[in-house]
PDB file of C-alpha atoms in Angstrom:
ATOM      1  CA  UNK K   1       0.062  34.503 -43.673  1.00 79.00           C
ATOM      2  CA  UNK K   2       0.182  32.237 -46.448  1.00 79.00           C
ATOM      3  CA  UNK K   3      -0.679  29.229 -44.296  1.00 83.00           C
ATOM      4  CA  UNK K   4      -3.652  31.130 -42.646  1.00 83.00           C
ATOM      5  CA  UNK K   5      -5.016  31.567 -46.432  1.00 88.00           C
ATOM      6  CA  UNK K   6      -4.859  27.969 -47.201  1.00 88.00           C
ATOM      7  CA  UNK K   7      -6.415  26.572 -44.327  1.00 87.00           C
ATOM      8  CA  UNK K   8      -9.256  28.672 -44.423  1.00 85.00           C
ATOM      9  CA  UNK K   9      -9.820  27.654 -48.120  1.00 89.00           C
ATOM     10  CA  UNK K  10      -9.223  24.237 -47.031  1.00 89.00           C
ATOM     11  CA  UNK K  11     -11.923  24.546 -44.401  1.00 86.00           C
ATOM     12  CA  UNK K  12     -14.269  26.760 -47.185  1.00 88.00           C
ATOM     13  CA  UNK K  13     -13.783  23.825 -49.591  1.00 88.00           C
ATOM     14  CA  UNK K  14     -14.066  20.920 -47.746  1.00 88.00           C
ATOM     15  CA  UNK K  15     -16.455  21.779 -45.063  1.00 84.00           C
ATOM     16  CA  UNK K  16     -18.455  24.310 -46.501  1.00 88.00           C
ATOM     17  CA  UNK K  17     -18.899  23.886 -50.008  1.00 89.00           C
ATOM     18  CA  UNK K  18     -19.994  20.371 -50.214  1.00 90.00           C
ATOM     19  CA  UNK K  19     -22.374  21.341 -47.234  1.00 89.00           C
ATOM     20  CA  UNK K  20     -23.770  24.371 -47.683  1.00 91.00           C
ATOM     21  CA  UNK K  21     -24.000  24.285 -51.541  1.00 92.00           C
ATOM     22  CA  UNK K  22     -26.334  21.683 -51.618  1.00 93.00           C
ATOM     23  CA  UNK K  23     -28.489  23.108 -49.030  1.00 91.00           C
ATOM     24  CA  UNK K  24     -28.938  26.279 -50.542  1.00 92.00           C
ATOM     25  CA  UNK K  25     -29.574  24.907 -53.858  1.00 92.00           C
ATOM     26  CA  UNK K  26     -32.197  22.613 -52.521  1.00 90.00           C
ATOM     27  CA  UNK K  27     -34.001  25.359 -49.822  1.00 88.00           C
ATOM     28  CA  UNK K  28     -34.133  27.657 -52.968  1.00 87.00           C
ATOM     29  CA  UNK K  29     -35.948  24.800 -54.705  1.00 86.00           C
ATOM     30  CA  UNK K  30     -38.416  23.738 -51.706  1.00 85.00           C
ATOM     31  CA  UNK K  31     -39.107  27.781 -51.619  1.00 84.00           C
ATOM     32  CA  UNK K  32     -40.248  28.009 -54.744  1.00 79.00           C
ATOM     33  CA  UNK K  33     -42.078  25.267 -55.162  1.00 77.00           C
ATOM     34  CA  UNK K  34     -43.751  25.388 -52.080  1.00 72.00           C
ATOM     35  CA  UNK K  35     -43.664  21.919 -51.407  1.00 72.00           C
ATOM     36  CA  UNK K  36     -41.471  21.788 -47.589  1.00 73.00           C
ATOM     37  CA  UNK K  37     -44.480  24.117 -46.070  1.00 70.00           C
ATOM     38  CA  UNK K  38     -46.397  20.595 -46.362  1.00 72.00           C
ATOM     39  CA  UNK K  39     -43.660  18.488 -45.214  1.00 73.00           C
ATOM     40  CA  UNK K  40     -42.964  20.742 -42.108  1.00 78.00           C
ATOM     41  CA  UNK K  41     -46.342  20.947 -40.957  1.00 75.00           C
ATOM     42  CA  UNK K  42     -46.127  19.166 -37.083  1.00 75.00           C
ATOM     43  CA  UNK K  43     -42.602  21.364 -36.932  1.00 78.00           C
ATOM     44  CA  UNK K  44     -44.590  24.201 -37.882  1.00 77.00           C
ATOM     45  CA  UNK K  45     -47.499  23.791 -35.590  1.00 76.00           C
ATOM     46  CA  UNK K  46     -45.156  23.761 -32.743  1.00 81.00           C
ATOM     47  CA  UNK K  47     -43.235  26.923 -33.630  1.00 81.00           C
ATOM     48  CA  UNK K  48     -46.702  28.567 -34.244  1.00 80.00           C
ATOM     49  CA  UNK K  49     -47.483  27.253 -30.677  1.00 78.00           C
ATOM     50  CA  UNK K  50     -44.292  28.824 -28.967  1.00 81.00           C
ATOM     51  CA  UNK K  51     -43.107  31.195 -30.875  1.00 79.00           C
ATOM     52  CA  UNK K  52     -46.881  32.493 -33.419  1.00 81.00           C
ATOM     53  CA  UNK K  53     -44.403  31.656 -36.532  1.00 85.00           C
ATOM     54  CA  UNK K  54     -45.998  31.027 -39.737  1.00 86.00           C
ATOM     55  CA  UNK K  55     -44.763  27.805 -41.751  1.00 86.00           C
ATOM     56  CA  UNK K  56     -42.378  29.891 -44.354  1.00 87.00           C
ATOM     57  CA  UNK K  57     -40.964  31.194 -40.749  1.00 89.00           C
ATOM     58  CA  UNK K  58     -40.649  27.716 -38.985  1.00 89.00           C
ATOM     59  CA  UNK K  59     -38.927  26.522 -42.113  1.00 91.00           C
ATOM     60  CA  UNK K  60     -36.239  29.283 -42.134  1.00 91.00           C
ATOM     61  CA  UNK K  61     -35.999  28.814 -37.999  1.00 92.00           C
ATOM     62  CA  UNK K  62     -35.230  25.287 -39.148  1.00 91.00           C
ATOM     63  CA  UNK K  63     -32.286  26.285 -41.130  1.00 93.00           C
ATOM     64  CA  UNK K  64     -30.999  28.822 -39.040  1.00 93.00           C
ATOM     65  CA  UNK K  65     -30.460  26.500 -35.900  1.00 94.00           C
ATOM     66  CA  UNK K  66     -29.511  23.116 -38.327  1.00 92.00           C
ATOM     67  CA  UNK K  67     -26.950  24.478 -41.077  1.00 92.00           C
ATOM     68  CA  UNK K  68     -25.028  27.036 -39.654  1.00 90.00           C
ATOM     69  CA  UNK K  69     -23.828  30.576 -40.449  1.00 91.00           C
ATOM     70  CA  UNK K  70     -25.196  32.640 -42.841  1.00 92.00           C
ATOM     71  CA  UNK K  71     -28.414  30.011 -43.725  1.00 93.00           C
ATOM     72  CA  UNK K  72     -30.493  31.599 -41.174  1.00 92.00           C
ATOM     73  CA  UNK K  73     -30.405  35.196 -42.645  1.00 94.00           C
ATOM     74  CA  UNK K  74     -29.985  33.906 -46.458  1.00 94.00           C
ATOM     75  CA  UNK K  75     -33.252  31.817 -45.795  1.00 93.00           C
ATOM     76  CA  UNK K  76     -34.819  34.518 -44.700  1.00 94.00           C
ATOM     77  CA  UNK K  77     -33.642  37.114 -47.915  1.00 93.00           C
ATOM     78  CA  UNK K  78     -34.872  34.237 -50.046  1.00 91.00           C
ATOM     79  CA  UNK K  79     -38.755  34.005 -48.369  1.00 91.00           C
ATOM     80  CA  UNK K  80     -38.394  37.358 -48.801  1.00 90.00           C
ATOM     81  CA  UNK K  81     -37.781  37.725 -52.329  1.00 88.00           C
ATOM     82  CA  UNK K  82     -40.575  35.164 -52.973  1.00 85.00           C
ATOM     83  CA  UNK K  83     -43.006  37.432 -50.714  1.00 87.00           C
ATOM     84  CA  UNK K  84     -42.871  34.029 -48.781  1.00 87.00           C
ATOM     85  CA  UNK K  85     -42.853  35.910 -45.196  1.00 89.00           C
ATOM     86  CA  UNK K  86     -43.720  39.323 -43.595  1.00 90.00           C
ATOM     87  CA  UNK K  87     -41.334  41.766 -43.389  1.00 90.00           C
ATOM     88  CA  UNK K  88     -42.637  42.000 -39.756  1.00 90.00           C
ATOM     89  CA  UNK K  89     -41.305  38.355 -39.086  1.00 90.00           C
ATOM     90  CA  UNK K  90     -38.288  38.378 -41.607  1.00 92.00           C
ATOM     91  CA  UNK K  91     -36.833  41.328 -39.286  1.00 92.00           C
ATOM     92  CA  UNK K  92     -38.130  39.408 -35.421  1.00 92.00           C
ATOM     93  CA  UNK K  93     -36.420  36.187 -36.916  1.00 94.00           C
ATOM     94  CA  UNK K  94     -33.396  37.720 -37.465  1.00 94.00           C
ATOM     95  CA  UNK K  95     -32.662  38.626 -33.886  1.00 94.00           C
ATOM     96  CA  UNK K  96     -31.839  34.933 -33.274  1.00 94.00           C
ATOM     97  CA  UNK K  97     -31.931  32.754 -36.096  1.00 93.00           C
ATOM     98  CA  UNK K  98     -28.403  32.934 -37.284  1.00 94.00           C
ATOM     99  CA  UNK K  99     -26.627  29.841 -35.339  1.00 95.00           C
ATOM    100  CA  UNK K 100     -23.512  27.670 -35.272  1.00 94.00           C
ATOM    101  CA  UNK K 101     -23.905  24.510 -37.085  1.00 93.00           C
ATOM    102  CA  UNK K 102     -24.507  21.237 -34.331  1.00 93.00           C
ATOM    103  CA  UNK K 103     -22.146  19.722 -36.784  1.00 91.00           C
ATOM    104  CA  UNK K 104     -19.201  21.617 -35.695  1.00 92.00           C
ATOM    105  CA  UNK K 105     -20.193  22.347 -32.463  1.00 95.00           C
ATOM    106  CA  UNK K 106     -20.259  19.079 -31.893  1.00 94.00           C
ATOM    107  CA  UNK K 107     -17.666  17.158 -33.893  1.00 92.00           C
ATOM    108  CA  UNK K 108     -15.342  20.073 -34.486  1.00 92.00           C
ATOM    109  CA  UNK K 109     -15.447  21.851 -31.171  1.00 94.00           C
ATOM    110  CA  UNK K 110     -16.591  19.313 -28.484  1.00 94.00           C
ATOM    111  CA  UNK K 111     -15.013  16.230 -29.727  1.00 94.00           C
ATOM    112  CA  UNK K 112     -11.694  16.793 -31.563  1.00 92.00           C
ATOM    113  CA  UNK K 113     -10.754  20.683 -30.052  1.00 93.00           C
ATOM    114  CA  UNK K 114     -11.386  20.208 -26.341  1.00 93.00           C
ATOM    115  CA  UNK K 115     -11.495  16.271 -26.414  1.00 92.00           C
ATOM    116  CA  UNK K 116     -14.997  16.402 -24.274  1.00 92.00           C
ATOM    117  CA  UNK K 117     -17.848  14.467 -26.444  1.00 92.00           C
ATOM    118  CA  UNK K 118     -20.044  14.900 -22.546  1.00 91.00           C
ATOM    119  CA  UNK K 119     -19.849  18.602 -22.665  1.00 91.00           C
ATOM    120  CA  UNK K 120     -22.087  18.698 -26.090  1.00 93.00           C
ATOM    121  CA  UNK K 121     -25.307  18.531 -24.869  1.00 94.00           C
ATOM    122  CA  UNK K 122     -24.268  21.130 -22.218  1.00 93.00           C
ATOM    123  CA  UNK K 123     -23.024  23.316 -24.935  1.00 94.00           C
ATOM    124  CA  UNK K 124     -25.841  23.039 -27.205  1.00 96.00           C
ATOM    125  CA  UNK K 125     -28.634  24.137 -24.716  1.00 95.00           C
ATOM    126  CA  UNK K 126     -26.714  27.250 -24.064  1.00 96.00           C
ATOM    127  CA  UNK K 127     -25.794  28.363 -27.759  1.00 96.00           C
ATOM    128  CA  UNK K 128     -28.940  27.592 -28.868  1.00 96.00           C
ATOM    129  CA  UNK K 129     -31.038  28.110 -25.592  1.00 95.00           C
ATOM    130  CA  UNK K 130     -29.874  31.877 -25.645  1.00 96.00           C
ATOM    131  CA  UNK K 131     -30.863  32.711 -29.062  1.00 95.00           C
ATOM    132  CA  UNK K 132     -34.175  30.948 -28.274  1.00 94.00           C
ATOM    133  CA  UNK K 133     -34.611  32.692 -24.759  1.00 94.00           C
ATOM    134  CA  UNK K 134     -33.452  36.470 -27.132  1.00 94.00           C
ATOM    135  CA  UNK K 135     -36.165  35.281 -29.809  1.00 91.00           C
ATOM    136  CA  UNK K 136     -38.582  34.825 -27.185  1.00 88.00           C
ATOM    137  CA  UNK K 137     -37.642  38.095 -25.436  1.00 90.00           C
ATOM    138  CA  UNK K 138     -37.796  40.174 -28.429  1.00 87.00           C
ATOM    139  CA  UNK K 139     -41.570  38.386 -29.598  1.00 82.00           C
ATOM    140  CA  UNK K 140     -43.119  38.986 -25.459  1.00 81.00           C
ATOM    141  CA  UNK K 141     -41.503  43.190 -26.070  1.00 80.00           C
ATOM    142  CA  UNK K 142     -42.870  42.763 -29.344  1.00 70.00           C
ATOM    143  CA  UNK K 143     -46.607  41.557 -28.934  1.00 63.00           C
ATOM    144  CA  UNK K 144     -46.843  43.821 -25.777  1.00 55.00           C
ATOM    145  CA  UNK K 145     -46.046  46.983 -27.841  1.00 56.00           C
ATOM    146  CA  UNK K 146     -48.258  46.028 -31.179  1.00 56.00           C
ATOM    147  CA  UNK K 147     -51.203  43.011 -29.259  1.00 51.00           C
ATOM    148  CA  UNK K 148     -49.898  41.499 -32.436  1.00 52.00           C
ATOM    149  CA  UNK K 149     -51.325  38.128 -33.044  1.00 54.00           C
ATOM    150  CA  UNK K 150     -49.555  35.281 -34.878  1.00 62.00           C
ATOM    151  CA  UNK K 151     -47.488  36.402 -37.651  1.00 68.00           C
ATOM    152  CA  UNK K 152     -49.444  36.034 -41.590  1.00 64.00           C
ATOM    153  CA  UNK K 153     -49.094  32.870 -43.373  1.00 64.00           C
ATOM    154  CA  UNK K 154     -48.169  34.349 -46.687  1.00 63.00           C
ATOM    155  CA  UNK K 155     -47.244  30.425 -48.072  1.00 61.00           C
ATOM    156  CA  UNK K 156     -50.687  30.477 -50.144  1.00 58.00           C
ATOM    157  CA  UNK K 157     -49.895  33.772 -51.949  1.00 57.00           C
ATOM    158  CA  UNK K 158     -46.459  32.146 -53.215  1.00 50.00           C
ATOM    159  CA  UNK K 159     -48.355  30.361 -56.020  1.00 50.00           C
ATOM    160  CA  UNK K 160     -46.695  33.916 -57.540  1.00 48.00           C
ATOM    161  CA  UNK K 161     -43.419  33.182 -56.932  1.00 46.00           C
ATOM    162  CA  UNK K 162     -41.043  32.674 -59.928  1.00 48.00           C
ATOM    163  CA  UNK K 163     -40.892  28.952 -59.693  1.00 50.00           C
ATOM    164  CA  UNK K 164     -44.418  28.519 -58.912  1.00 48.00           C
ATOM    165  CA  UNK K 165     -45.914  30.805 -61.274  1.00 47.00           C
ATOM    166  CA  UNK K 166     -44.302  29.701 -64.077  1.00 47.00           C
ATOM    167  CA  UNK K 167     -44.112  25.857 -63.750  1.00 45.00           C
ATOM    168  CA  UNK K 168     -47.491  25.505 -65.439  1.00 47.00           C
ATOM    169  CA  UNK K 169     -45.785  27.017 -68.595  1.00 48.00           C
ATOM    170  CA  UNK K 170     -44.128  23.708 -69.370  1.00 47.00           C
ATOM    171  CA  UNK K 171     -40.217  22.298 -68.589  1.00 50.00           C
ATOM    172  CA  UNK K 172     -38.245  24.935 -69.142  1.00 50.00           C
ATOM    173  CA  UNK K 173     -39.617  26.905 -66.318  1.00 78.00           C
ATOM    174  CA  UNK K 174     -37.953  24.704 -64.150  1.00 76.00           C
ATOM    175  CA  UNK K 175     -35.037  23.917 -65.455  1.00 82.00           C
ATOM    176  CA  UNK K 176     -34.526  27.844 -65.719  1.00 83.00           C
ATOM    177  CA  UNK K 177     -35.317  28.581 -61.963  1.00 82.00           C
ATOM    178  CA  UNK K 178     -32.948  25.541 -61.055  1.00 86.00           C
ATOM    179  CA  UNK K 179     -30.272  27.660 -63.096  1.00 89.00           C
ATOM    180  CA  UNK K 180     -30.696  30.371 -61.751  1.00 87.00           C
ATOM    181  CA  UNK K 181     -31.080  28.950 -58.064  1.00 88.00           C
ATOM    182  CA  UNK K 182     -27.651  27.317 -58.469  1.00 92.00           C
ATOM    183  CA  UNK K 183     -25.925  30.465 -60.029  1.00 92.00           C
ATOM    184  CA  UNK K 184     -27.196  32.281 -56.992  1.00 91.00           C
ATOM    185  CA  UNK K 185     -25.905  29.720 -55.287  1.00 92.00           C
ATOM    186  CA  UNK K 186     -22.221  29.548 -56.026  1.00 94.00           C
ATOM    187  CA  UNK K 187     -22.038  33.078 -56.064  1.00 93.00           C
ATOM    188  CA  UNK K 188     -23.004  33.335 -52.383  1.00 92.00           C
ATOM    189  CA  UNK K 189     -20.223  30.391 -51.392  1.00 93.00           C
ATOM    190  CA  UNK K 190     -17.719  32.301 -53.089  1.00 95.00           C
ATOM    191  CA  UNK K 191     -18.495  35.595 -51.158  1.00 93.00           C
ATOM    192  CA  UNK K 192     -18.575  33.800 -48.164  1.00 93.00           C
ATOM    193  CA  UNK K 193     -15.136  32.285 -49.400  1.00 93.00           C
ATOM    194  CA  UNK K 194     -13.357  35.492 -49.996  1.00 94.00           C
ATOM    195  CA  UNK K 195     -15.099  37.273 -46.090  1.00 94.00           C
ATOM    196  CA  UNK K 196     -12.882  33.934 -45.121  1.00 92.00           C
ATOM    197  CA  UNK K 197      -9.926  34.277 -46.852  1.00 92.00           C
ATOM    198  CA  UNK K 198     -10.103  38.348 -45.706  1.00 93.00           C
ATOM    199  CA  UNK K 199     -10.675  37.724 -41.944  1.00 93.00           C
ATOM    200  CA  UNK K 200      -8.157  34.896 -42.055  1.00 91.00           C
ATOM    201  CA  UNK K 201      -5.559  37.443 -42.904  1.00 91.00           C
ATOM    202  CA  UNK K 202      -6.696  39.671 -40.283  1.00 92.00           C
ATOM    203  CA  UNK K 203      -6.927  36.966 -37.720  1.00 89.00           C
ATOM    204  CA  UNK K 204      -3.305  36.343 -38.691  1.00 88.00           C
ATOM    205  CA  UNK K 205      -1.630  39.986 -37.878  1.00 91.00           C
ATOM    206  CA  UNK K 206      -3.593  39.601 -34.402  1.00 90.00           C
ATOM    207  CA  UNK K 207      -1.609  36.020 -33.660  1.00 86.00           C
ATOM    208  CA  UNK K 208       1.301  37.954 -34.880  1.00 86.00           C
ATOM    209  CA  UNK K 209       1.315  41.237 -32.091  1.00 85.00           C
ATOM    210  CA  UNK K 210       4.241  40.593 -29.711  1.00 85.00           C
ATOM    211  CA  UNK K 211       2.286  42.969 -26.899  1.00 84.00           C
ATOM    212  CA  UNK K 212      -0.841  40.539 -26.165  1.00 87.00           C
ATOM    213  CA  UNK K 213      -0.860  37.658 -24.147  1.00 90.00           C
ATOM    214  CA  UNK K 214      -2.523  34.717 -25.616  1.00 90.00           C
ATOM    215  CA  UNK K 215      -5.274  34.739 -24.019  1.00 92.00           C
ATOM    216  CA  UNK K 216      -6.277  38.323 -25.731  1.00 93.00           C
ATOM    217  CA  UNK K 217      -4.954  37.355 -29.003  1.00 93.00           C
ATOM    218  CA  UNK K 218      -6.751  33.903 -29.050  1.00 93.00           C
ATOM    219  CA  UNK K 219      -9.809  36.018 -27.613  1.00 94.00           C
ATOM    220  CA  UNK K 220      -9.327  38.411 -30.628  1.00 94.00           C
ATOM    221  CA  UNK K 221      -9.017  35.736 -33.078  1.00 93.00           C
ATOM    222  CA  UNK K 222     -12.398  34.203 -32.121  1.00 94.00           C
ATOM    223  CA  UNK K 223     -13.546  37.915 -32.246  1.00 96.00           C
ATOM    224  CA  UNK K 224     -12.800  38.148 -35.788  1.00 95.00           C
ATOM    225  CA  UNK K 225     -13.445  34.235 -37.058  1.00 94.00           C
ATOM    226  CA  UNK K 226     -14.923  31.364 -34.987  1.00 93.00           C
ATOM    227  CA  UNK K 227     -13.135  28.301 -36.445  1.00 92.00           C
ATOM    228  CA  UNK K 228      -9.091  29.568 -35.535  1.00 91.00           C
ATOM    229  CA  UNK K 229     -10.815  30.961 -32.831  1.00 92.00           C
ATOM    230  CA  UNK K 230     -11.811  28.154 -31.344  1.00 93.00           C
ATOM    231  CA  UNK K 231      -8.478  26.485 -32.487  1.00 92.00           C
ATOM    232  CA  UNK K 232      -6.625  28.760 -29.882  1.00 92.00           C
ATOM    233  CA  UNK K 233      -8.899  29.082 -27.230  1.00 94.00           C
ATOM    234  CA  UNK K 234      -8.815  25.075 -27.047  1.00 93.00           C
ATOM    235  CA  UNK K 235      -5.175  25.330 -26.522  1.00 93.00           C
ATOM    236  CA  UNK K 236      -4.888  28.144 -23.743  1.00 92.00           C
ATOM    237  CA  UNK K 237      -2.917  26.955 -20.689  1.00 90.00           C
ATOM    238  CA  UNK K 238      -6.115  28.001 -18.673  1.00 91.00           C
ATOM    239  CA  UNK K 239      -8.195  26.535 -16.006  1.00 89.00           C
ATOM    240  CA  UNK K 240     -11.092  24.565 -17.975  1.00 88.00           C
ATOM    241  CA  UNK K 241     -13.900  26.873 -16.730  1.00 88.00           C
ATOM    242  CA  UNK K 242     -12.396  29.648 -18.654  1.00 91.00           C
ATOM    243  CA  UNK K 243     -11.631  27.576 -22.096  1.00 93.00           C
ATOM    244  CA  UNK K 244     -15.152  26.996 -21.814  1.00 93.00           C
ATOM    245  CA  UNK K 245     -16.422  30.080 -21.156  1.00 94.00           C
ATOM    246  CA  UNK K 246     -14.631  31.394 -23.592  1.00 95.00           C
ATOM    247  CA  UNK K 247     -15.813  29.139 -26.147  1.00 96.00           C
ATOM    248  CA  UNK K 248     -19.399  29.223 -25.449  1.00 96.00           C
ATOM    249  CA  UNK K 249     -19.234  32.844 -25.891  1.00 96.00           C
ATOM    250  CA  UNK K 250     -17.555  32.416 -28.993  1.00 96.00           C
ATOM    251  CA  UNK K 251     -19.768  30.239 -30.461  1.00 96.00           C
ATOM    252  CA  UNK K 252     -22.511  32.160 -29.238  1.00 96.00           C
ATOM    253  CA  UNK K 253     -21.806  35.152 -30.536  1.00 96.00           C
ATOM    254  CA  UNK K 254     -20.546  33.361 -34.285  1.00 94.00           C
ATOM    255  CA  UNK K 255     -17.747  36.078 -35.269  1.00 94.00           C
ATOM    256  CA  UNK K 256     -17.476  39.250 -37.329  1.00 96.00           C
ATOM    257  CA  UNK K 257     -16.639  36.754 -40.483  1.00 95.00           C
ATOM    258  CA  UNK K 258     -19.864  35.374 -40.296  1.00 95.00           C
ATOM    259  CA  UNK K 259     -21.585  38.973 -39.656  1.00 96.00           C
ATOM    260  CA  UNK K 260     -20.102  40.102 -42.790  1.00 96.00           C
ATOM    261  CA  UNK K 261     -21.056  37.125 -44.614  1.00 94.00           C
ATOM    262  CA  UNK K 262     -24.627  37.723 -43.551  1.00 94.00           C
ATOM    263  CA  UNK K 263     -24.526  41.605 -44.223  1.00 94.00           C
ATOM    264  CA  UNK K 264     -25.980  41.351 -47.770  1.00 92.00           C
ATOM    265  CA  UNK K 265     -28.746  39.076 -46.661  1.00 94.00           C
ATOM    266  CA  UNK K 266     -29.436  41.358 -43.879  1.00 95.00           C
ATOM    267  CA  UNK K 267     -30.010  44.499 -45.908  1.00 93.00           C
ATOM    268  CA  UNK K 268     -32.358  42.420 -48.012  1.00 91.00           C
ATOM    269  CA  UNK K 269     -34.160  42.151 -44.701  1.00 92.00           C
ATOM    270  CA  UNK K 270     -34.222  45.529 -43.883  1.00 91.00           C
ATOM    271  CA  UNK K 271     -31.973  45.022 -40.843  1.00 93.00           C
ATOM    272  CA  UNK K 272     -28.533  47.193 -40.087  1.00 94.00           C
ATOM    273  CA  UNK K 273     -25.187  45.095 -39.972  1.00 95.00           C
ATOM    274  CA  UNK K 274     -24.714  46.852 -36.645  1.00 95.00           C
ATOM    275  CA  UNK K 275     -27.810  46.145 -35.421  1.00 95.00           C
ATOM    276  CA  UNK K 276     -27.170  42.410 -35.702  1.00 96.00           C
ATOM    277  CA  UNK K 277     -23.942  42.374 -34.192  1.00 96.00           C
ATOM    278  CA  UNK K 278     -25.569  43.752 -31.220  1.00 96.00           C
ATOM    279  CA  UNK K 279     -28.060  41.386 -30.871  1.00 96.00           C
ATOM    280  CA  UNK K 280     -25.020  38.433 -31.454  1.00 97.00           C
ATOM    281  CA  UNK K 281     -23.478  40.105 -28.547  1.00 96.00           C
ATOM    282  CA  UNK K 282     -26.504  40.093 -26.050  1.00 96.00           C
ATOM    283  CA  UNK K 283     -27.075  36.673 -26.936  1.00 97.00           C
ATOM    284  CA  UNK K 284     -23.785  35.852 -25.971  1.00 97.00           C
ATOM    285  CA  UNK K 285     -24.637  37.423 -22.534  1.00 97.00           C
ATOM    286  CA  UNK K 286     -27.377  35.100 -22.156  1.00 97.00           C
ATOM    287  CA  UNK K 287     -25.431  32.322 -23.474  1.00 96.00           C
ATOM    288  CA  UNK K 288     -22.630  33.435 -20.400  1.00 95.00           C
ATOM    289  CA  UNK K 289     -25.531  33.628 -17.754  1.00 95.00           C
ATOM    290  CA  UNK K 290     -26.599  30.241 -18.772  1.00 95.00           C
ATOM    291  CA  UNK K 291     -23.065  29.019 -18.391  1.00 94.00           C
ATOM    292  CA  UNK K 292     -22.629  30.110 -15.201  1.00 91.00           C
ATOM    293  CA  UNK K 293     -26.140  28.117 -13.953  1.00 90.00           C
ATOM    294  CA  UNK K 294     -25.467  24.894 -15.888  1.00 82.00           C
ATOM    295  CA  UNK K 295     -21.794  24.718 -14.996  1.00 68.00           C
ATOM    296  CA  UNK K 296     -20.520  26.101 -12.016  1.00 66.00           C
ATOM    297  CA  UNK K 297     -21.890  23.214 -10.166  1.00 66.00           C
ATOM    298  CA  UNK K 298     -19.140  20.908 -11.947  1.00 62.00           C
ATOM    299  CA  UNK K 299     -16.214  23.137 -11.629  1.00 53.00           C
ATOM    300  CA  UNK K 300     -15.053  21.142  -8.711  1.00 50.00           C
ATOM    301  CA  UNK K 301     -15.164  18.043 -10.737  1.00 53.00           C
ATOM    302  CA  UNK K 302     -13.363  19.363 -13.636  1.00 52.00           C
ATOM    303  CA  UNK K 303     -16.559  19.708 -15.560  1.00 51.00           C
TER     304      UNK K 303
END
């Protein structure tokens, strides 16, 4: 057990921390000063194109599919607290707008887990290309129901936010929001620190049951926590098109660890923990269905 602990807070500190920290230092910054919304415009018109978001909502759909677990939803609880975005899209975004990072699904998974830098590409337009197809699935029920146009750009009403309302005020202002941005900050890495040292334990008594075959305790693992889980399903003495499929899938659906770390974001939002673990499942579907068409063509040549 011991050596499950430590490598998960060897992968919280050395992967996560001096990624994600920054990030959500910065994002809280660029929300409250309302300066990305400029910088993003061309992303933004396309998003408002495809999928009627407004430019706080292409931002955090930026996050979501770039930085990994929980940035989407923790974007979105930060708009929201800076009455940055609707409620209406806050709770549509969060259908499909928590991702795996490209980083490790490319460098971690693809290239040093399954030794196959060609399947990348592959893999990315079916992780991503489900939650996209779900998000755009969930916006056609949507608009059908309500004959809702685009969602409200709610960007110019942010002058009100902490940050922006009080900069005028002199110095301090800042320096106090950039306090309390990086308080916030480190508090959220350490919770999602401690959801990793908790399902790391629990991923360990599942490798540990002498009744399960590997398969359905490797299977379990990536259940529970997507990085060992991907660990063992690399290593299954399986026929490639089910390592992949079972990866895919895995990354798809991003593990309970990373629902949990999400939960308090997600209540901020107004949306149920079960609720989203649904909708991670029936992405996953998608992301199987898509599988199946992009891949089953190669099977004879080994992928």
């Amino acid at each position: 057990m011991k050596q499950f602990i430590l490598n998960a807070l060897i992968l919280w500190s050395t992967s996560l921390v001096p990624y994600l920290l920054p990030i959500m230092i910065i994002s809280r910054l660029l929300i409250g000063s309302n300066l990305i919304y400029r910088f993003l415009r061309p992303f933004s018109f396309l998003c408002k194109k495809m999928l009627h978001l407004s430019p706080a909502g292409s931002y955090a759909l930026l996050l979501g599919f770039c930085c990994g677990y929980p940035m989407g939803v923790k974007t979105l609880a930060d708009l929201r607290s800076a009455d940055a975005i609707s409620s209406e899209e806050a709770h549509y975004l969060t259908y499909f707008i928590n991702n795996v990072s490209p980083g490790f699904l490319i460098a971690c998974v693809c290239h040093d887990l399954l030794k196959a830098p060609g399947f990348a590409i592959p893999c990315m337009v079916m992780v991503y290309g489900a939650a996209l197809c779900y998000g755009a699935g969930i916006l056609a029920m949507h608009r059908h129901r309500r004959e809702m146009a685009d969602f409200p750009d709610m960007t110019a009403k942010t002058s009100g936010s902490p940050y922006g309302r009080k900069c005028s005020s002199g110095h301090t202002t800042f320096l106090t929001f950039l306090d309390t941005s990086i308080e916030d900050s480190i508090t959220q890495m350490l919770k999602i620190g401690g959801y990793m040292v908790l399902f790391s334990v629990l991923s360990f008594f599942v490798c540990h049951l002498p009744a399960l075959s590997a398969i359905t305790r490797a299977s379990l693992a990536a259940l529970l926590e997507i990085s060992l889980g991907c660990q063992l399903l690399a290593r299954l003495s399986v026929p490639l098109f089910w390592r992949y499929l079972l990866i895919v899938v895995t990354l798809t659906f991003g593990g309970l660890c990373s629902a949990f770390q999400s939960a308090s974001y997600l209540r901020s939002i107004g949306f149920s923990l079960k609720n989203y673990i649904k909708t991670k499942a029936m992405t996953a579907v998608i992301a199987l269905g898509l599988y199946l068409i992009y891949l089953l063509p190669s099977i004879g040549s080994g992928i």
